[in-house]
Amino acid sequence: MSKSGGNGDRCECIYLDHNATTPVAPQVLEEMLPYFSQKYGNPSSVHAIGRQAKAGLREARARVAALLNVTPEEIIFTGAGTESINLALKGTLFPALLGACGSGAGSNGRAHVITTTVEHHAVSHTLDYLSAFGVEATYLPVDQYGMADPGEVRRAIRPHTKLISIMHANNEVGTIQPVAEIATLAAEYGIPFHIDGVQALGKIPVDLSRLSCTFYSMSAHKIYGPKGVGALFIREGHQLSAIQQGGSQEHGLRAGTENTPGIVGFGKACQLAGERLAVDMERYHRLRTTLLGLLDEVDSVRLNGHPERTLPNTVNLAFAHVDAMTLMLNLSLKGICVSTGSACSVGSLKPSHVLLAMGLNEETAYSSLRFSLGRSNTPEHLEHVADEVKRLVRKLRLVSEARTVGVCGPDCPCYFR
Ligand code: PLP
């Protein structure tokens, strides 16, 4: 069976970790290449080579804006999704602290932010950092599917609430948050609403002319664009402070010479994502159903995440009495790449904060594995993956049983090769 995909993906493995990152699409790479050594000018230079680079930025901005159905002037390019999130959070909350009493950063000004317990560390660790400056945060609980309740958002609002920051779709379990309801609520109270859209963009429709958020964070490498490039949508008329100082690039909000090849690649990735969105969604939905059907044959397996309000490419399953890290490493030896949680948590021995927030106990969290589908995956891949998972789950369960009861006989793991 060929393990490579039909999109120039030359990996020899079956890659099911697209929520961690995606390969750069060939059309994206092709569009980026001239900007390294031919159209290499500084976009701020007024000579011909500089103007070429500036034209590349202009086109990329228009393409990102088109995917969101907003104007190009509302897009600020950043270095990755994390930086976009930092800009939205710090750029809103630092001035709020200062504005409260008009003095320096160490003032006693009050700023409160509402978020959830299932956010990516790009949000939660930034808020941890901001708490040292006096920012107060309310972390809303989620239900068993990882879903936040807009009613809880309303109840958490205080007179000094300066920002609501909630993700569009969860990176680990795929649950899609009720962002439209929360946006309406935020607008009612006049509170800026930031959405971490890193996992949603390119996987589900995102129309910001209908979704009335203030800020929307994105990342190129989740949608077949290059790593280290992101963008922040800032709705026209909303103010934000820069968090790094230097030149006046990106309307003075992101100083530093632009990563022109990366930005051009992001623009192309957005154009492709828009063109293929309906087809990709339908395909992922079918593949997801296939994978769930195949793995349903495994005993004592449960789906983590919402059964319907979910990213079409994400499946997170708990295999009772199996250590997911061991399962993941064994699958890797067989050329199958999956994940035990967010890539940023790898190396951490802590169970996933997302799964714990959904009410799973530690044992179930440690037995959970994420499969995230992408353009190169086929039904044939999934049948092979399911066969390997079934075989390994059976083996690992016998190992854990043997550890408990100390069996040795035909069912003992020592009989396996
Ligand atoms: N937000 C979410 C939901 C993510 O999944 C990620 C990355 O995994 C990020 C933010 C950070 O994006 P980046 O890797 O571009 O910094």
XYZ file of C-alpha atoms and ligand atoms in Angstrom:
433
model
C 0.000 0.000 0.000
C 1.329 3.422 -0.936
C 1.658 5.538 2.162
C 2.283 8.837 0.453
C -0.580 11.154 -0.348
C -1.681 12.689 -3.605
C -0.606 16.214 -2.674
C 3.150 16.016 -3.013
C 3.344 14.781 0.571
C 6.459 12.586 0.336
C 6.349 11.339 3.930
C 6.772 7.578 4.127
C 4.431 7.397 7.070
C 0.663 7.618 7.304
C 0.348 11.082 8.792
C -2.717 11.614 10.992
C -1.464 14.613 12.960
C -2.688 17.523 10.833
C -3.855 19.528 13.860
C -0.184 19.714 14.904
C 0.953 20.891 11.486
C 0.507 20.276 7.770
C 2.992 19.971 4.906
C 3.364 23.033 2.683
C 1.163 22.490 -0.400
C 3.141 22.356 -3.686
C 1.208 25.348 -5.100
C 2.078 27.308 -1.942
C 5.778 26.452 -2.189
C 5.816 27.380 -5.868
C 4.329 30.777 -5.104
C 6.807 31.391 -2.246
C 10.049 30.458 -4.048
C 10.597 33.625 -6.145
C 10.365 35.727 -2.973
C 13.560 34.173 -1.576
C 15.990 35.035 -4.342
C 14.269 37.017 -7.113
C 11.613 39.214 -5.548
C 13.731 39.527 -2.403
C 13.250 43.257 -1.814
C 12.282 44.877 1.453
C 8.595 45.787 1.067
C 9.366 49.175 2.660
C 11.865 50.050 -0.110
C 10.444 52.285 -2.828
C 12.615 50.968 -5.664
C 11.434 48.333 -8.150
C 12.549 45.248 -6.182
C 10.950 46.620 -3.019
C 7.713 47.343 -4.876
C 7.602 43.732 -6.138
C 7.758 42.478 -2.572
C 5.128 44.998 -1.486
C 2.832 43.803 -4.269
C 3.256 40.234 -2.955
C 2.190 41.369 0.524
C -0.794 43.239 -0.907
C -2.030 40.195 -2.791
C -1.525 37.912 0.243
C -3.467 40.310 2.472
C -6.331 40.364 -0.025
C -6.378 36.551 -0.149
C -6.459 36.133 3.650
C -9.201 38.781 3.856
C -11.216 37.037 1.129
C -11.232 33.742 3.065
C -12.730 35.573 6.069
C -14.986 37.868 3.982
C -13.448 41.038 5.470
C -11.376 43.914 4.059
C -7.581 43.620 3.573
C -7.033 46.641 5.861
C -8.349 44.541 8.756
C -5.535 41.942 8.448
C -2.203 42.278 10.333
C 0.491 39.696 9.557
C 2.367 38.207 12.517
C 4.917 35.474 13.176
C 2.628 32.466 13.820
C -0.673 32.060 15.635
C 0.890 32.443 19.084
C 2.119 35.932 18.246
C -1.286 36.888 16.857
C -2.882 35.798 20.146
C -0.260 37.670 22.207
C -0.936 40.808 20.176
C -4.703 40.601 20.714
C -4.458 39.849 24.444
C -1.552 42.084 25.501
C -2.452 44.813 23.005
C -5.921 45.044 24.580
C -5.221 44.337 28.254
C -2.070 46.426 28.845
C -3.765 49.669 27.693
C -6.845 48.688 29.717
C -4.681 48.468 32.846
C -3.015 51.795 32.077
C -6.242 53.522 31.082
C -7.907 52.574 34.369
C -5.828 55.056 36.342
C -3.691 56.733 33.702
C -0.342 55.793 35.244
C 2.397 53.234 34.484
C 2.286 49.482 33.918
C 2.612 48.809 37.633
C -0.557 50.754 38.414
C -3.526 49.394 40.269
C -5.794 49.666 37.241
C -8.264 46.802 36.859
C -8.728 44.653 33.800
C -10.718 41.429 33.732
C -10.787 38.816 30.969
C -13.155 35.898 30.413
C -11.820 32.726 28.845
C -12.277 28.944 29.160
C -10.410 26.050 30.731
C -9.787 24.401 27.332
C -7.818 27.132 25.573
C -4.469 26.495 23.906
C -1.425 27.482 25.980
C -0.889 30.413 23.601
C -3.898 31.960 25.376
C -3.709 30.509 28.893
C 0.042 31.052 29.387
C -0.249 34.623 28.057
C -2.996 35.258 30.610
C -0.811 33.681 33.339
C 1.907 36.171 32.374
C -0.548 39.077 32.383
C -1.814 38.143 35.847
C 1.551 39.351 37.223
C 0.574 42.828 35.960
C -2.809 42.651 37.666
C -5.010 41.226 34.922
C -7.788 39.109 36.483
C -9.015 36.099 34.527
C -12.159 33.988 34.827
C -11.712 30.490 33.382
C -15.157 29.188 32.483
C -15.803 25.456 32.844
C -16.888 23.364 29.865
C -19.323 20.466 29.652
C -18.467 16.795 29.026
C -18.014 17.587 25.304
C -15.636 20.500 25.905
C -18.323 23.077 25.109
C -18.572 26.452 26.882
C -21.971 27.881 27.834
C -22.762 31.433 26.594
C -24.962 31.843 29.697
C -21.852 31.355 31.860
C -20.083 34.027 29.807
C -22.905 36.479 30.561
C -22.798 35.652 34.281
C -19.019 36.162 34.397
C -19.131 39.713 33.004
C -17.979 42.365 35.472
C -17.892 46.172 35.163
C -14.142 46.000 34.415
C -14.288 43.094 31.902
C -12.075 44.309 29.070
C -11.891 41.217 26.872
C -13.462 37.833 26.155
C -11.106 35.302 24.540
C -12.503 31.931 23.458
C -11.281 29.508 20.835
C -13.349 28.682 17.736
C -12.451 24.973 17.638
C -10.442 22.896 20.059
C -7.118 21.514 18.842
C -7.307 18.292 20.891
C -10.931 17.176 20.640
C -12.279 19.301 17.773
C -15.292 20.712 19.649
C -16.628 23.897 18.031
C -17.553 26.602 20.537
C -20.786 28.654 20.282
C -18.809 31.699 19.127
C -21.699 33.355 17.276
C -23.806 33.524 20.468
C -20.825 34.761 22.469
C -20.051 37.418 19.829
C -23.617 38.731 20.039
C -23.359 38.824 23.826
C -19.993 40.603 23.752
C -21.376 43.216 21.337
C -24.392 43.750 23.625
C -22.038 44.622 26.517
C -19.519 46.475 24.319
C -16.714 44.068 25.288
C -14.064 43.188 22.654
C -14.204 39.492 21.701
C -11.072 37.648 20.563
C -11.430 34.264 18.869
C -8.478 31.880 18.592
C -9.344 30.581 15.142
C -6.084 28.708 14.531
C -7.737 25.271 14.247
C -10.964 26.399 12.585
C -9.601 28.331 9.603
C -9.626 26.236 6.444
C -11.549 23.396 8.131
C -14.962 25.007 8.603
C -16.497 28.148 7.058
C -15.386 31.361 8.814
C -17.369 34.395 7.659
C -16.442 37.372 9.830
C -18.968 39.617 8.070
C -21.593 37.556 9.924
C -19.632 36.565 13.046
C -19.285 39.851 14.940
C -16.025 39.222 16.844
C -13.424 41.969 17.301
C -10.246 39.928 16.779
C -9.581 36.586 15.066
C -6.199 34.790 15.261
C -4.889 32.522 12.495
C -1.822 30.447 11.630
C -0.511 29.439 8.188
C 1.045 26.089 9.070
C -2.295 24.500 10.013
C -3.642 25.078 6.488
C -0.794 23.830 4.252
C 1.130 27.100 4.513
C 4.590 27.702 6.019
C 5.463 27.703 9.720
C 6.167 30.934 11.581
C 3.488 33.010 9.847
C 0.128 34.054 11.230
C -2.334 36.894 11.106
C -4.684 38.829 13.331
C -7.995 40.173 12.071
C -8.824 43.470 13.795
C -12.302 44.765 13.055
C -12.281 48.257 11.584
C -12.597 50.957 14.236
C -11.069 48.875 17.065
C -7.914 50.039 18.783
C -4.993 47.896 19.862
C -1.518 48.740 21.190
C 1.621 47.341 19.596
C 3.501 44.876 21.816
C 6.849 45.242 20.070
C 8.494 48.473 19.042
C 10.487 49.329 15.936
C 9.472 50.212 12.388
C 5.988 51.130 11.227
C 5.217 47.887 9.379
C 1.676 46.455 9.574
C 0.109 49.824 10.524
C 2.668 50.116 13.343
C 1.233 47.007 15.033
C 3.981 44.523 14.122
C 7.381 46.145 13.795
C 10.037 44.273 11.816
C 10.726 43.594 8.156
C 7.966 41.351 6.901
C 8.555 37.644 6.193
C 7.552 38.155 2.573
C 7.918 34.543 1.314
C 6.008 33.240 4.338
C 3.233 35.804 4.015
C 2.897 35.139 0.284
C 2.652 31.414 1.120
C -0.023 32.090 3.724
C -2.016 34.072 1.149
C -1.830 31.205 -1.342
C -2.748 28.673 1.355
C -5.849 30.748 2.190
C -6.833 30.952 -1.470
C -6.527 27.158 -1.838
C -8.357 26.531 1.435
C -11.255 28.696 0.265
C -11.458 26.939 -3.112
C -11.399 23.439 -1.595
C -13.288 24.044 1.647
C -16.607 22.421 0.697
C -14.909 19.386 -0.891
C -12.406 18.979 1.966
C -15.127 19.217 4.621
C -17.232 16.576 2.906
C -14.198 14.301 2.471
C -13.026 14.691 6.069
C -16.540 14.009 7.268
C -16.645 10.727 5.308
C -13.145 9.686 6.412
C -13.955 10.527 10.032
C -17.099 8.399 9.899
C -15.071 5.543 8.370
C -12.404 5.744 11.073
C -14.983 5.883 13.872
C -16.804 2.896 12.381
C -13.608 0.843 12.132
C -12.454 1.662 15.671
C -15.901 1.123 17.117
C -15.057 -2.591 16.876
C -12.536 -2.103 19.696
C -13.990 -2.854 23.157
C -14.225 -0.065 25.728
C -13.411 2.856 23.497
C -15.058 6.262 23.957
C -15.174 9.400 21.860
C -13.781 12.542 23.492
C -15.423 15.699 22.164
C -18.778 16.687 20.756
C -20.356 14.063 18.446
C -21.723 16.678 16.011
C -20.387 20.165 16.751
C -16.856 19.165 15.836
C -14.108 19.775 13.323
C -14.687 17.264 10.521
C -11.032 16.155 10.582
C -10.579 15.430 14.299
C -11.155 12.196 16.212
C -10.043 11.854 19.848
C -10.582 8.442 21.432
C -9.937 6.989 24.880
C -8.901 3.319 24.863
C -9.585 1.988 28.359
C -6.608 0.285 30.084
C -4.159 1.426 27.405
C -1.338 3.910 27.910
C -1.807 6.236 24.934
C 1.847 7.298 24.899
C 2.917 3.644 24.488
C 0.255 3.140 21.810
C 1.393 6.275 19.987
C 5.076 5.210 20.056
C 4.198 1.711 18.824
C 2.128 3.182 15.993
C 5.067 5.424 15.135
C 7.292 2.331 14.827
C 4.725 1.057 12.319
C 4.902 4.297 10.313
C 1.702 5.833 11.651
C 1.871 9.362 13.120
C -0.803 10.334 15.632
C -0.764 12.418 18.800
C -1.568 12.051 22.477
C -2.640 15.694 22.751
C -1.463 19.091 21.592
C 2.040 19.017 20.128
C 3.085 21.661 22.640
C 2.361 19.213 25.469
C 4.701 16.541 24.156
C 7.429 15.929 26.682
C 5.050 16.918 29.445
C 3.982 14.059 31.670
C 0.886 15.932 32.733
C -2.454 14.681 31.412
C -4.204 16.946 28.918
C -5.794 19.970 30.615
C -8.521 19.875 27.968
C -9.574 16.301 28.774
C -9.450 16.958 32.534
C -11.592 20.078 32.056
C -14.148 17.877 30.255
C -14.411 15.755 33.399
C -12.260 12.788 32.363
C -10.233 11.219 35.138
C -6.451 11.082 34.812
C -6.429 7.433 33.742
C -8.843 8.068 30.863
C -6.931 11.189 29.845
C -3.689 9.177 29.721
C -5.424 6.612 27.488
C -6.567 9.139 24.864
C -5.223 9.466 21.349
C -5.890 12.127 18.685
C -6.201 11.316 14.986
C -6.362 14.458 12.826
C -7.062 13.951 9.140
C -5.670 15.853 6.183
C -5.712 16.084 2.413
C -3.360 13.137 1.829
C -5.356 10.565 3.831
C -7.393 7.869 2.094
C -9.907 5.222 3.281
C -7.165 2.644 2.573
C -4.877 4.420 5.075
C -7.581 4.343 7.707
C -8.233 0.618 7.294
C -4.526 -0.055 7.811
C -4.383 2.302 10.812
C -7.468 0.700 12.376
C -5.952 -2.795 11.958
C -2.748 -1.697 13.686
C -4.621 0.103 16.467
C -6.815 -2.952 17.139
C -3.795 -5.254 17.246
C -1.798 -2.963 19.533
C -4.707 -2.205 21.862
C -5.260 -5.931 22.317
C -1.580 -6.472 23.017
C -1.226 -3.526 25.414
C -4.328 -4.576 27.324
C -2.852 -8.013 27.788
C 0.365 -6.413 29.017
C -1.479 -4.291 31.544
C -3.571 -7.299 32.612
C -0.406 -9.377 32.973
C 1.118 -6.672 35.147
C -1.911 -6.880 37.411
C -2.455 -10.639 37.607
C 0.939 -11.968 36.441
C -0.403 -14.511 33.877
C 1.836 -16.716 31.786
C 0.275 -18.949 29.172
C -1.028 -18.713 25.602
C -2.654 -15.334 26.352
C 0.451 -13.866 27.929
C 2.130 -10.963 26.103
C 5.401 -12.918 26.087
C 3.825 -15.070 23.322
C 3.664 -11.987 21.032
C 6.471 -11.254 18.655
N -4.164 28.049 19.062
C -4.497 26.785 18.787
C -5.912 26.331 19.013
C -3.542 25.900 18.280
O -3.885 24.631 18.010
C -2.220 26.370 18.086
C -1.162 25.446 17.617
O -1.246 24.243 17.755
C -1.928 27.708 18.374
C -2.924 28.518 18.866
C -0.547 28.261 18.161
O -0.301 28.482 16.779
P 1.199 28.545 16.237
O 1.754 27.175 16.265
O 1.079 29.072 14.829
O 1.936 29.504 17.102
